[in-house]
Amino acid sequence: MTDISPILAGKMEWELETSPYPLPHKLASGEVIMESFRRYRDAIALLDWENYCVIEKIETLKPRTGAATSLITFLKTLALKHRFRIFGNPIPYKPTCLLAAASPLSQTDLQSWYSKNGFLVGNGNDGGIYLWFPNKPESQSASGRQ
């Protein structure tokens, strides 16, 4: 049997417990692409599973119901179980999903939400705001990634 990396094990379990939820996204050029969100209960996430689990976007399908918190709690459980890091850049954006657009968070509220949910939130060497779970690597580049 071949051992798989922690990040791959986490991604595999994420995909088993979620369902595809592709959404169209219009680029600045006008081109429309499909973003590969996945649904966990009443929230969706667009994640990049390369060296870390990178949170690209998280959106709720039922604002102010705890749906996004449920999703992030599940993701943290996977990170602890499979021993990988979660990384992100908590910056508000116009939601891709129309259901999520009804209740966007401000920059301050978004950072507070991640902190309240156990993430380390702070400034990178480049002045950007980054988040880590369960901890931040000892060495990191200006962008916040190793």
GROMACS .gro file of N, CA and C in nm:
model
  438
    1MET      N    1   0.083  -0.117   0.000
    1MET     CA    2   0.000   0.000   0.000
    1MET      C    3   0.088   0.125   0.000
    2THR      N    4   0.054   0.222  -0.081
    2THR     CA    5   0.129   0.345  -0.091
    2THR      C    6   0.074   0.447   0.007
    3ASP      N    7   0.164   0.511   0.082
    3ASP     CA    8   0.121   0.619   0.171
    3ASP      C    9   0.085   0.740   0.087
    4ILE      N   10  -0.018   0.810   0.128
    4ILE     CA   11  -0.054   0.933   0.058
    4ILE      C   12  -0.022   1.051   0.148
    5SER      N   13  -0.002   1.165   0.088
    5SER     CA   14   0.035   1.284   0.164
    5SER      C   15  -0.083   1.330   0.251
    6PRO      N   16  -0.054   1.401   0.358
    6PRO     CA   17  -0.162   1.454   0.442
    6PRO      C   18  -0.260   1.541   0.364
    7ILE      N   19  -0.209   1.624   0.275
    7ILE     CA   20  -0.296   1.714   0.200
    7ILE      C   21  -0.386   1.635   0.105
    8LEU      N   22  -0.333   1.530   0.044
    8LEU     CA   23  -0.414   1.447  -0.046
    8LEU      C   24  -0.520   1.370   0.033
    9ALA      N   25  -0.483   1.319   0.150
    9ALA     CA   26  -0.580   1.249   0.234
    9ALA      C   27  -0.694   1.342   0.275
   10GLY      N   28  -0.660   1.466   0.311
   10GLY     CA   29  -0.762   1.564   0.346
   10GLY      C   30  -0.852   1.597   0.229
   11LYS      N   31  -0.791   1.615   0.112
   11LYS     CA   32  -0.869   1.647  -0.008
   11LYS      C   33  -0.965   1.533  -0.041
   12MET      N   34  -0.917   1.410  -0.031
   12MET     CA   35  -1.001   1.295  -0.063
   12MET      C   36  -1.122   1.288   0.032
   13GLU      N   37  -1.099   1.310   0.161
   13GLU     CA   38  -1.211   1.305   0.255
   13GLU      C   39  -1.306   1.423   0.232
   14TRP      N   40  -1.251   1.541   0.202
   14TRP     CA   41  -1.334   1.658   0.169
   14TRP      C   42  -1.426   1.624   0.053
   15GLU      N   43  -1.370   1.564  -0.051
   15GLU     CA   44  -1.450   1.533  -0.170
   15GLU      C   45  -1.554   1.424  -0.144
   16LEU      N   46  -1.525   1.333  -0.051
   16LEU     CA   47  -1.624   1.231  -0.014
   16LEU      C   48  -1.742   1.291   0.061
   17GLU      N   49  -1.716   1.393   0.142
   17GLU     CA   50  -1.819   1.450   0.229
   17GLU      C   51  -1.889   1.572   0.171
   18THR      N   52  -1.848   1.615   0.053
   18THR     CA   53  -1.908   1.732  -0.011
   18THR      C   54  -1.957   1.694  -0.149
   19SER      N   55  -2.032   1.783  -0.210
   19SER     CA   56  -2.079   1.757  -0.347
   19SER      C   57  -2.038   1.874  -0.437
   20PRO      N   58  -2.016   1.846  -0.566
   20PRO     CA   59  -1.980   1.954  -0.658
   20PRO      C   60  -2.090   2.060  -0.664
   21TYR      N   61  -2.048   2.185  -0.674
   21TYR     CA   62  -2.140   2.298  -0.682
   21TYR      C   63  -2.077   2.403  -0.773
   22PRO      N   64  -2.061   2.370  -0.902
   22PRO     CA   65  -1.995   2.464  -0.993
   22PRO      C   66  -2.078   2.590  -1.015
   23LEU      N   67  -2.009   2.702  -1.019
   23LEU     CA   68  -2.076   2.831  -1.042
   23LEU      C   69  -2.001   2.911  -1.148
   24PRO      N   70  -2.075   2.980  -1.235
   24PRO     CA   71  -2.009   3.064  -1.335
   24PRO      C   72  -1.952   3.191  -1.270
   25HIS      N   73  -1.837   3.233  -1.318
   25HIS     CA   74  -1.772   3.354  -1.269
   25HIS      C   75  -1.723   3.435  -1.388
   26LYS      N   76  -1.763   3.560  -1.393
   26LYS     CA   77  -1.724   3.646  -1.505
   26LYS      C   78  -1.593   3.717  -1.471
   27LEU      N   79  -1.491   3.695  -1.553
   27LEU     CA   80  -1.362   3.759  -1.535
   27LEU      C   81  -1.367   3.903  -1.583
   28ALA      N   82  -1.268   3.982  -1.545
   28ALA     CA   83  -1.260   4.123  -1.588
   28ALA      C   84  -1.258   4.134  -1.740
   29SER      N   85  -1.203   4.032  -1.807
   29SER     CA   86  -1.195   4.031  -1.953
   29SER      C   87  -1.331   4.007  -2.018
   30GLY      N   88  -1.430   3.967  -1.935
   30GLY     CA   89  -1.562   3.935  -1.988
   30GLY      C   90  -1.583   3.786  -2.007
   31GLU      N   91  -1.474   3.710  -2.005
   31GLU     CA   92  -1.484   3.564  -2.020
   31GLU      C   93  -1.552   3.505  -1.896
   32VAL      N   94  -1.638   3.408  -1.918
   32VAL     CA   95  -1.706   3.339  -1.808
   32VAL      C   96  -1.641   3.203  -1.790
   33ILE      N   97  -1.599   3.176  -1.667
   33ILE     CA   98  -1.540   3.046  -1.635
   33ILE      C   99  -1.626   2.980  -1.527
   34MET      N  100  -1.612   2.849  -1.514
   34MET     CA  101  -1.681   2.777  -1.407
   34MET      C  102  -1.585   2.759  -1.291
   35GLU      N  103  -1.629   2.799  -1.172
   35GLU     CA  104  -1.549   2.778  -1.052
   35GLU      C  105  -1.598   2.650  -0.984
   36SER      N  106  -1.504   2.568  -0.941
   36SER     CA  107  -1.534   2.435  -0.887
   36SER      C  108  -1.560   2.438  -0.737
   37PHE      N  109  -1.663   2.509  -0.696
   37PHE     CA  110  -1.704   2.507  -0.556
   37PHE      C  111  -1.749   2.366  -0.520
   38ARG      N  112  -1.744   2.337  -0.389
   38ARG     CA  113  -1.802   2.214  -0.337
   38ARG      C  114  -1.893   2.254  -0.221
   39ARG      N  115  -2.004   2.181  -0.210
   39ARG     CA  116  -2.105   2.213  -0.108
   39ARG      C  117  -2.090   2.121   0.012
   40TYR      N  118  -2.093   2.183   0.130
   40TYR     CA  119  -2.099   2.112   0.257
   40TYR      C  120  -2.219   2.169   0.332
   41ARG      N  121  -2.324   2.092   0.342
   41ARG     CA  122  -2.450   2.135   0.403
   41ARG      C  123  -2.499   2.261   0.333
   42ASP      N  124  -2.512   2.372   0.404
   42ASP     CA  125  -2.567   2.494   0.343
   42ASP      C  126  -2.461   2.601   0.318
   43ALA      N  127  -2.338   2.557   0.288
   43ALA     CA  128  -2.231   2.650   0.253
   43ALA      C  129  -2.148   2.587   0.143
   44ILE      N  130  -2.076   2.671   0.071
   44ILE     CA  131  -1.991   2.623  -0.039
   44ILE      C  132  -1.851   2.681  -0.022
   45ALA      N  133  -1.753   2.609  -0.075
   45ALA     CA  134  -1.614   2.656  -0.067
   45ALA      C  135  -1.542   2.624  -0.196
   46LEU      N  136  -1.453   2.714  -0.231
   46LEU     CA  137  -1.360   2.696  -0.342
   46LEU      C  138  -1.223   2.686  -0.277
   47LEU      N  139  -1.165   2.568  -0.282
   47LEU     CA  140  -1.038   2.541  -0.215
   47LEU      C  141  -0.931   2.500  -0.315
   48ASP      N  142  -0.807   2.531  -0.283
   48ASP     CA  143  -0.692   2.488  -0.362
   48ASP      C  144  -0.612   2.393  -0.273
   49TRP      N  145  -0.589   2.274  -0.321
   49TRP     CA  146  -0.522   2.171  -0.242
   49TRP      C  147  -0.382   2.145  -0.298
   50GLU      N  148  -0.291   2.238  -0.284
   50GLU     CA  149  -0.156   2.215  -0.334
   50GLU      C  150  -0.064   2.179  -0.218
   51ASN      N  151   0.004   2.274  -0.158
   51ASN     CA  152   0.089   2.248  -0.043
   51ASN      C  153   0.012   2.258   0.088
   52TYR      N  154  -0.091   2.340   0.086
   52TYR     CA  155  -0.181   2.360   0.199
   52TYR      C  156  -0.322   2.347   0.144
   53CYS      N  157  -0.418   2.349   0.233
   53CYS     CA  158  -0.557   2.369   0.190
   53CYS      C  159  -0.575   2.520   0.189
   54VAL      N  160  -0.581   2.577   0.071
   54VAL     CA  161  -0.593   2.722   0.058
   54VAL      C  162  -0.740   2.758   0.036
   55ILE      N  163  -0.792   2.841   0.125
   55ILE     CA  164  -0.929   2.888   0.112
   55ILE      C  165  -0.929   3.002   0.011
   56GLU      N  166  -0.987   2.976  -0.104
   56GLU     CA  167  -1.002   3.080  -0.206
   56GLU      C  168  -1.130   3.159  -0.180
   57LYS      N  169  -1.240   3.087  -0.156
   57LYS     CA  170  -1.369   3.150  -0.129
   57LYS      C  171  -1.453   3.058  -0.041
   58ILE      N  172  -1.528   3.118   0.049
   58ILE     CA  173  -1.631   3.047   0.126
   58ILE      C  174  -1.756   3.133   0.118
   59GLU      N  175  -1.868   3.071   0.087
   59GLU     CA  176  -1.995   3.143   0.077
   59GLU      C  177  -2.105   3.061   0.143
   60THR      N  178  -2.201   3.129   0.199
   60THR     CA  179  -2.314   3.062   0.261
   60THR      C  180  -2.433   3.063   0.167
   61LEU      N  181  -2.511   2.958   0.174
   61LEU     CA  182  -2.635   2.952   0.097
   61LEU      C  183  -2.753   2.998   0.182
   62LYS      N  184  -2.730   3.008   0.314
   62LYS     CA  185  -2.832   3.056   0.408
   62LYS      C  186  -2.764   3.151   0.506
   63PRO      N  187  -2.757   3.280   0.471
   63PRO     CA  188  -2.687   3.377   0.555
   63PRO      C  189  -2.735   3.379   0.700
   64ARG      N  190  -2.636   3.398   0.788
   64ARG     CA  191  -2.658   3.414   0.932
   64ARG      C  192  -2.723   3.294   0.999
   65THR      N  193  -2.695   3.173   0.945
   65THR     CA  194  -2.749   3.051   1.006
   65THR      C  195  -2.640   2.961   1.064
   66GLY      N  196  -2.514   3.002   1.052
   66GLY     CA  197  -2.405   2.918   1.099
   66GLY      C  198  -2.355   2.820   0.995
   67ALA      N  199  -2.406   2.828   0.872
   67ALA     CA  200  -2.368   2.733   0.767
   67ALA      C  201  -2.219   2.742   0.734
   68ALA      N  202  -2.166   2.863   0.723
   68ALA     CA  203  -2.024   2.879   0.692
   68ALA      C  204  -1.938   2.832   0.809
   69THR      N  205  -1.984   2.855   0.931
   69THR     CA  206  -1.911   2.808   1.048
   69THR      C  207  -1.907   2.656   1.051
   70SER      N  208  -2.016   2.591   1.014
   70SER     CA  209  -2.020   2.445   1.007
   70SER      C  210  -1.918   2.394   0.905
   71LEU      N  211  -1.912   2.459   0.790
   71LEU     CA  212  -1.816   2.419   0.687
   71LEU      C  213  -1.673   2.435   0.737
   72ILE      N  214  -1.642   2.549   0.797
   72ILE     CA  215  -1.505   2.574   0.842
   72ILE      C  216  -1.468   2.481   0.957
   73THR      N  217  -1.564   2.445   1.041
   73THR     CA  218  -1.538   2.351   1.150
   73THR      C  219  -1.503   2.213   1.093
   74PHE      N  220  -1.576   2.171   0.990
   74PHE     CA  221  -1.545   2.043   0.925
   74PHE      C  222  -1.406   2.048   0.863
   75LEU      N  223  -1.372   2.156   0.797
   75LEU     CA  224  -1.241   2.170   0.734
   75LEU      C  225  -1.130   2.166   0.839
   76LYS      N  226  -1.150   2.231   0.953
   76LYS     CA  227  -1.052   2.228   1.061
   76LYS      C  228  -1.037   2.086   1.117
   77THR      N  229  -1.147   2.013   1.127
   77THR     CA  230  -1.142   1.874   1.174
   77THR      C  231  -1.055   1.791   1.081
   78LEU      N  232  -1.072   1.811   0.950
   78LEU     CA  233  -0.989   1.739   0.852
   78LEU      C  234  -0.842   1.777   0.868
   79ALA      N  235  -0.814   1.905   0.889
   79ALA     CA  236  -0.675   1.951   0.903
   79ALA      C  237  -0.609   1.885   1.024
   80LEU      N  238  -0.680   1.877   1.134
   80LEU     CA  239  -0.624   1.813   1.253
   80LEU      C  240  -0.609   1.663   1.234
   81LYS      N  241  -0.707   1.600   1.175
   81LYS     CA  242  -0.705   1.455   1.152
   81LYS      C  243  -0.591   1.414   1.059
   82HIS      N  244  -0.576   1.487   0.950
   82HIS     CA  245  -0.477   1.449   0.848
   82HIS      C  246  -0.347   1.528   0.858
   83ARG      N  247  -0.341   1.622   0.950
   83ARG     CA  248  -0.218   1.697   0.980
   83ARG      C  249  -0.170   1.784   0.864
   84PHE      N  250  -0.259   1.866   0.813
   84PHE     CA  251  -0.220   1.964   0.711
   84PHE      C  252  -0.261   2.103   0.759
   85ARG      N  253  -0.204   2.204   0.695
   85ARG     CA  254  -0.237   2.343   0.729
   85ARG      C  255  -0.342   2.399   0.635
   86ILE      N  256  -0.420   2.490   0.690
   86ILE     CA  257  -0.514   2.569   0.611
   86ILE      C  258  -0.457   2.710   0.604
   87PHE      N  259  -0.461   2.767   0.486
   87PHE     CA  260  -0.409   2.901   0.462
   87PHE      C  261  -0.514   2.983   0.389
   88GLY      N  262  -0.516   3.111   0.409
   88GLY     CA  263  -0.609   3.195   0.335
   88GLY      C  264  -0.575   3.341   0.345
   89ASN      N  265  -0.648   3.419   0.271
   89ASN     CA  266  -0.633   3.564   0.265
   89ASN      C  267  -0.773   3.622   0.287
   90PRO      N  268  -0.808   3.656   0.412
   90PRO     CA  269  -0.946   3.696   0.442
   90PRO      C  270  -0.981   3.836   0.390
   91ILE      N  271  -1.014   3.842   0.265
   91ILE     CA  272  -1.050   3.968   0.200
   91ILE      C  273  -1.193   3.956   0.147
   92PRO      N  274  -1.281   4.049   0.181
   92PRO     CA  275  -1.417   4.045   0.128
   92PRO      C  276  -1.417   4.055  -0.025
   93TYR      N  277  -1.511   3.991  -0.088
   93TYR     CA  278  -1.526   3.996  -0.234
   93TYR      C  279  -1.673   3.986  -0.267
   94LYS      N  280  -1.708   4.019  -0.389
   94LYS     CA  281  -1.847   4.004  -0.433
   94LYS      C  282  -1.874   3.855  -0.448
   95PRO      N  283  -1.969   3.800  -0.373
   95PRO     CA  284  -1.994   3.656  -0.379
   95PRO      C  285  -2.032   3.608  -0.519
   96THR      N  286  -1.988   3.488  -0.551
   96THR     CA  287  -2.021   3.424  -0.678
   96THR      C  288  -2.165   3.375  -0.677
   97CYS      N  289  -2.208   3.322  -0.562
   97CYS     CA  290  -2.342   3.267  -0.546
   97CYS      C  291  -2.439   3.379  -0.508
   98LEU      N  292  -2.548   3.392  -0.582
   98LEU     CA  293  -2.645   3.498  -0.555
   98LEU      C  294  -2.705   3.488  -0.416
   99LEU      N  295  -2.721   3.366  -0.363
   99LEU     CA  296  -2.776   3.350  -0.229
   99LEU      C  297  -2.684   3.410  -0.124
  100ALA      N  298  -2.554   3.406  -0.147
  100ALA     CA  299  -2.457   3.459  -0.051
  100ALA      C  300  -2.446   3.610  -0.058
  101ALA      N  301  -2.485   3.669  -0.169
  101ALA     CA  302  -2.468   3.812  -0.190
  101ALA      C  303  -2.554   3.897  -0.098
  102ALA      N  304  -2.652   3.838  -0.035
  102ALA     CA  305  -2.746   3.913   0.049
  102ALA      C  306  -2.684   3.960   0.181
  103SER      N  307  -2.575   3.898   0.224
  103SER     CA  308  -2.523   3.928   0.357
  103SER      C  309  -2.370   3.924   0.364
  104PRO      N  310  -2.301   4.011   0.288
  104PRO     CA  311  -2.154   4.006   0.291
  104PRO      C  312  -2.099   4.060   0.423
  105LEU      N  313  -1.981   4.011   0.461
  105LEU     CA  314  -1.914   4.059   0.582
  105LEU      C  315  -1.815   4.170   0.546
  106SER      N  316  -1.794   4.262   0.638
  106SER     CA  317  -1.692   4.365   0.620
  106SER      C  318  -1.555   4.302   0.645
  107GLN      N  319  -1.448   4.373   0.614
  107GLN     CA  320  -1.312   4.324   0.640
  107GLN      C  321  -1.294   4.292   0.788
  108THR      N  322  -1.335   4.382   0.874
  108THR     CA  323  -1.321   4.362   1.019
  108THR      C  324  -1.403   4.242   1.066
  109ASP      N  325  -1.527   4.231   1.019
  109ASP     CA  326  -1.612   4.118   1.058
  109ASP      C  327  -1.555   3.986   1.009
  110LEU      N  328  -1.499   3.985   0.889
  110LEU     CA  329  -1.442   3.862   0.832
  110LEU      C  330  -1.321   3.817   0.914
  111GLN      N  331  -1.232   3.909   0.946
  111GLN     CA  332  -1.116   3.875   1.028
  111GLN      C  333  -1.160   3.826   1.166
  112SER      N  334  -1.258   3.892   1.224
  112SER     CA  335  -1.309   3.850   1.356
  112SER      C  336  -1.371   3.711   1.349
  113TRP      N  337  -1.443   3.683   1.241
  113TRP     CA  338  -1.507   3.552   1.225
  113TRP      C  339  -1.402   3.442   1.220
  114TYR      N  340  -1.296   3.462   1.142
  114TYR     CA  341  -1.190   3.361   1.136
  114TYR      C  342  -1.121   3.346   1.272
  115SER      N  343  -1.090   3.457   1.338
  115SER     CA  344  -1.027   3.450   1.471
  115SER      C  345  -1.115   3.375   1.570
  116LYS      N  346  -1.243   3.408   1.570
  116LYS     CA  347  -1.339   3.343   1.660
  116LYS      C  348  -1.345   3.192   1.633
  117ASN      N  349  -1.318   3.153   1.509
  117ASN     CA  350  -1.322   3.012   1.471
  117ASN      C  351  -1.186   2.944   1.478
  118GLY      N  352  -1.092   3.003   1.552
  118GLY     CA  353  -0.967   2.936   1.584
  118GLY      C  354  -0.852   2.957   1.488
  119PHE      N  355  -0.865   3.049   1.394
  119PHE     CA  356  -0.757   3.076   1.300
  119PHE      C  357  -0.664   3.183   1.354
  120LEU      N  358  -0.536   3.173   1.320
  120LEU     CA  359  -0.441   3.280   1.345
  120LEU      C  360  -0.457   3.378   1.231
  121VAL      N  361  -0.487   3.502   1.260
  121VAL     CA  362  -0.505   3.605   1.158
  121VAL      C  363  -0.404   3.714   1.184
  122GLY      N  364  -0.327   3.751   1.081
  122GLY     CA  365  -0.228   3.856   1.100
  122GLY      C  366  -0.173   3.906   0.970
  123ASN      N  367  -0.083   4.002   0.981
  123ASN     CA  368  -0.022   4.063   0.863
  123ASN      C  369   0.100   3.984   0.819
  124GLY      N  370   0.116   3.969   0.687
  124GLY     CA  371   0.235   3.909   0.631
  124GLY      C  372   0.342   4.015   0.613
  125ASN      N  373   0.460   3.973   0.569
  125ASN     CA  374   0.570   4.065   0.546
  125ASN      C  375   0.537   4.170   0.441
  126ASP      N  376   0.442   4.139   0.354
  126ASP     CA  377   0.405   4.232   0.247
  126ASP      C  378   0.290   4.324   0.287
  127GLY      N  379   0.246   4.316   0.413
  127GLY     CA  380   0.137   4.400   0.459
  127GLY      C  381  -0.001   4.340   0.435
  128GLY      N  382  -0.008   4.229   0.362
  128GLY     CA  383  -0.134   4.161   0.339
  128GLY      C  384  -0.183   4.092   0.465
  129ILE      N  385  -0.311   4.061   0.468
  129ILE     CA  386  -0.370   3.992   0.582
  129ILE      C  387  -0.385   3.845   0.547
  130TYR      N  388  -0.339   3.758   0.637
  130TYR     CA  389  -0.340   3.615   0.611
  130TYR      C  390  -0.398   3.540   0.729
  131LEU      N  391  -0.443   3.418   0.703
  131LEU     CA  392  -0.492   3.333   0.811
  131LEU      C  393  -0.430   3.195   0.799
  132TRP      N  394  -0.413   3.133   0.915
  132TRP     CA  395  -0.355   2.999   0.923
  132TRP      C  396  -0.432   2.916   1.024
  133PHE      N  397  -0.438   2.786   0.999
  133PHE     CA  398  -0.488   2.691   1.098
  133PHE      C  399  -0.415   2.559   1.074
  134PRO      N  400  -0.371   2.486   1.172
  134PRO     CA  401  -0.378   2.516   1.314
  134PRO      C  402  -0.268   2.612   1.361
  135ASN      N  403  -0.165   2.629   1.279
  135ASN     CA  404  -0.057   2.721   1.315
  135ASN      C  405   0.008   2.774   1.188
  136LYS      N  406   0.097   2.869   1.207
  136LYS     CA  407   0.168   2.931   1.095
  136LYS      C  408   0.306   2.867   1.086
  137PRO      N  409   0.355   2.839   0.964
  137PRO     CA  410   0.491   2.786   0.953
  137PRO      C  411   0.592   2.886   1.010
  138GLU      N  412   0.704   2.835   1.058
  138GLU     CA  413   0.806   2.923   1.115
  138GLU      C  414   0.865   3.016   1.011
  139SER      N  415   0.884   2.968   0.890
  139SER     CA  416   0.937   3.055   0.784
  139SER      C  417   0.831   3.069   0.677
  140GLN      N  418   0.812   3.191   0.632
  140GLN     CA  419   0.714   3.216   0.527
  140GLN      C  420   0.762   3.331   0.443
  141SER      N  421   0.718   3.334   0.320
  141SER     CA  422   0.753   3.443   0.229
  141SER      C  423   0.666   3.564   0.257
  142ALA      N  424   0.691   3.670   0.185
  142ALA     CA  425   0.615   3.793   0.203
  142ALA      C  426   0.467   3.773   0.174
  143SER      N  427   0.433   3.676   0.090
  143SER     CA  428   0.292   3.655   0.057
  143SER      C  429   0.217   3.577   0.164
  144GLY      N  430   0.291   3.526   0.262
  144GLY     CA  431   0.225   3.448   0.365
  144GLY      C  432   0.239   3.299   0.344
  145ARG      N  433   0.270   3.257   0.222
  145ARG     CA  434   0.289   3.115   0.194
  145ARG      C  435   0.435   3.080   0.211
  146GLN      N  436   0.463   2.954   0.237
  146GLN     CA  437   0.600   2.907   0.248
  146GLN      C  438   0.661   2.891   0.113
   0.00000   0.00000   0.00000
